[in-house]
Coordinates of C-alpha atoms in Angstrom, one line a residue:
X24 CA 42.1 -13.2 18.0
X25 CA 39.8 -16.1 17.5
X26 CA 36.0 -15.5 16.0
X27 CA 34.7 -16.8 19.7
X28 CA 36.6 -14.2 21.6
X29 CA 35.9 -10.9 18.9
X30 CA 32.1 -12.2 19.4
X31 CA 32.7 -11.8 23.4
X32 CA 34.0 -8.2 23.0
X33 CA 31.3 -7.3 20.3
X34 CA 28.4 -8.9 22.8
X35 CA 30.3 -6.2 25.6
X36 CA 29.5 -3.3 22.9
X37 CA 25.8 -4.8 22.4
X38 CA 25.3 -5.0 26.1
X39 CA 26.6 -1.2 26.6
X40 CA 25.0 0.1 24.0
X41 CA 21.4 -1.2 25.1
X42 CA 22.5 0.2 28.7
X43 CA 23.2 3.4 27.2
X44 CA 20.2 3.3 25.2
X45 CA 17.9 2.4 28.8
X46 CA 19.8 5.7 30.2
X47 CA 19.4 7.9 27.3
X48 CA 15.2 6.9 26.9
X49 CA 15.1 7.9 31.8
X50 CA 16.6 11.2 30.3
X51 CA 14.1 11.6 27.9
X52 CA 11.1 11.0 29.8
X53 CA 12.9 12.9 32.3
X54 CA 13.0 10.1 34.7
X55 CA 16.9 10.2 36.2
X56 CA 19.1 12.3 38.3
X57 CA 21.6 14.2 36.0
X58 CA 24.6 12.9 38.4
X59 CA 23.4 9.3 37.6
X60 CA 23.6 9.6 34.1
X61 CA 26.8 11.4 33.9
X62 CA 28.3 8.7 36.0
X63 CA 27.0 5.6 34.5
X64 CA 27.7 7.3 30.7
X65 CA 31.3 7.7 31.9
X66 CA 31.0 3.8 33.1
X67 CA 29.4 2.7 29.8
X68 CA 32.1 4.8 27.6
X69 CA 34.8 3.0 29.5
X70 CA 34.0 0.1 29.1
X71 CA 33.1 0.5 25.3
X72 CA 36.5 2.4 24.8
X73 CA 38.4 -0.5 26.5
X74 CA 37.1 -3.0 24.2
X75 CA 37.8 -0.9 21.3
X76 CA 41.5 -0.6 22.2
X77 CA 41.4 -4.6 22.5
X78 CA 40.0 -4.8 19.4
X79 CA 42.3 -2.2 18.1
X80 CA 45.6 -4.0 19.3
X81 CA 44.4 -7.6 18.7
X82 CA 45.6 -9.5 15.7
X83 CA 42.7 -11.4 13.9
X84 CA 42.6 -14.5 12.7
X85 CA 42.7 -14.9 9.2
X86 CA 38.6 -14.6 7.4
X87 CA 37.4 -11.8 10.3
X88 CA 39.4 -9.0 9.5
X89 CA 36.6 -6.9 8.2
X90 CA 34.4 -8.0 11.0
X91 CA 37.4 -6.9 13.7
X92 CA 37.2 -3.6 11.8
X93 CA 33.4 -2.9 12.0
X94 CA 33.5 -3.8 15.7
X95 CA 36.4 -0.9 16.5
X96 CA 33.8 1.6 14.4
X97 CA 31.4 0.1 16.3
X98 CA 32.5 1.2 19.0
X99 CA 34.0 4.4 18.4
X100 CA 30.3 5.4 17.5
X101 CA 29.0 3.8 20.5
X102 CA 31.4 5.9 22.7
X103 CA 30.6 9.2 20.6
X104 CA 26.7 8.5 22.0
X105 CA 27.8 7.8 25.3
X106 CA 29.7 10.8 25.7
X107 CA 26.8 12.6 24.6
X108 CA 24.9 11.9 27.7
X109 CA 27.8 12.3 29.7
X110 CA 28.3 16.0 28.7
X111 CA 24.5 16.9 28.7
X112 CA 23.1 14.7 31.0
X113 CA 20.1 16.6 31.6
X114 CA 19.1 17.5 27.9
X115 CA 16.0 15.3 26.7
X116 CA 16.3 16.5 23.2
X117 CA 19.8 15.1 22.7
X118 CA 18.5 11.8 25.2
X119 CA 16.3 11.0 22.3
X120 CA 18.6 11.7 19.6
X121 CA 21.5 9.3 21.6
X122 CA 18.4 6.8 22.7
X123 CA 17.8 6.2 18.9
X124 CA 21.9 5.6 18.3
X125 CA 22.6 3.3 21.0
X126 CA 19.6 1.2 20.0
X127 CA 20.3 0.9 16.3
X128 CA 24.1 0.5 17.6
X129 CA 22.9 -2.6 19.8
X130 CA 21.0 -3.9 17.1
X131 CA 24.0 -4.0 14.7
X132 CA 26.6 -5.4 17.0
X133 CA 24.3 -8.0 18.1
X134 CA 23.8 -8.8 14.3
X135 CA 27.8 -8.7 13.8
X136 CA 28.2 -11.3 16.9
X137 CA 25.9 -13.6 15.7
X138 CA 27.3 -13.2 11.9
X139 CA 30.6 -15.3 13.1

């Protein structure tokens, strides 16, 4: 795996978790249909948990080993918030708490994409 393709899977985590986060902030305003955000959760966490088993199986190139590593864990945290909305799509409480996640989540894959 080359830097320029682990930055194009990391930039995939970024952009789900900032579409998480967007779905998580309609729940907590109370703003969205339960069925949407159950569906578009189990979207999001497909997505994220596709890349991860990339990332997983991919071979790094020497000097972003780490990086590769905080990706996967990355994304394994990402899902976790996903799957929060998934399960309880209608509470705001838990909205807020997975809003805040996927947003400091985007922030810090978007920092580890730009760091290679």
């Amino acid at each position: 795996m080359q830097p320029e393709e682990l930055a194009r899977s990391i930039d995939t985590l970024t952009s789900s978790a900032a579409e998480g986060g967007l779905v998580a902030r309609d729940v907590a305003r109370n703003r969205t249909k339960s069925t949407f955000v159950r569906v578009r959760a189990r979207e999001l966490g497909e997505v994220v948990d596709h890349e991860a088993e990339k990332l997983s199986d991919a071979t790094p190139q020497a000097g972003i080993s780490d990086e590769k590593r905080a990706a996967v864990e990355l994304a394994e945290r990402i899902s976790q918030a996903l799957g929060q909305l998934q399960i309880s799509p209608g509470d705001r409480d838990a909205a807020r708490e997975a809003e805040h996640k996927l947003d400091d989540l985007s922030k810090r894959t978007d920092a580890l994409s730009k760091s290679l």
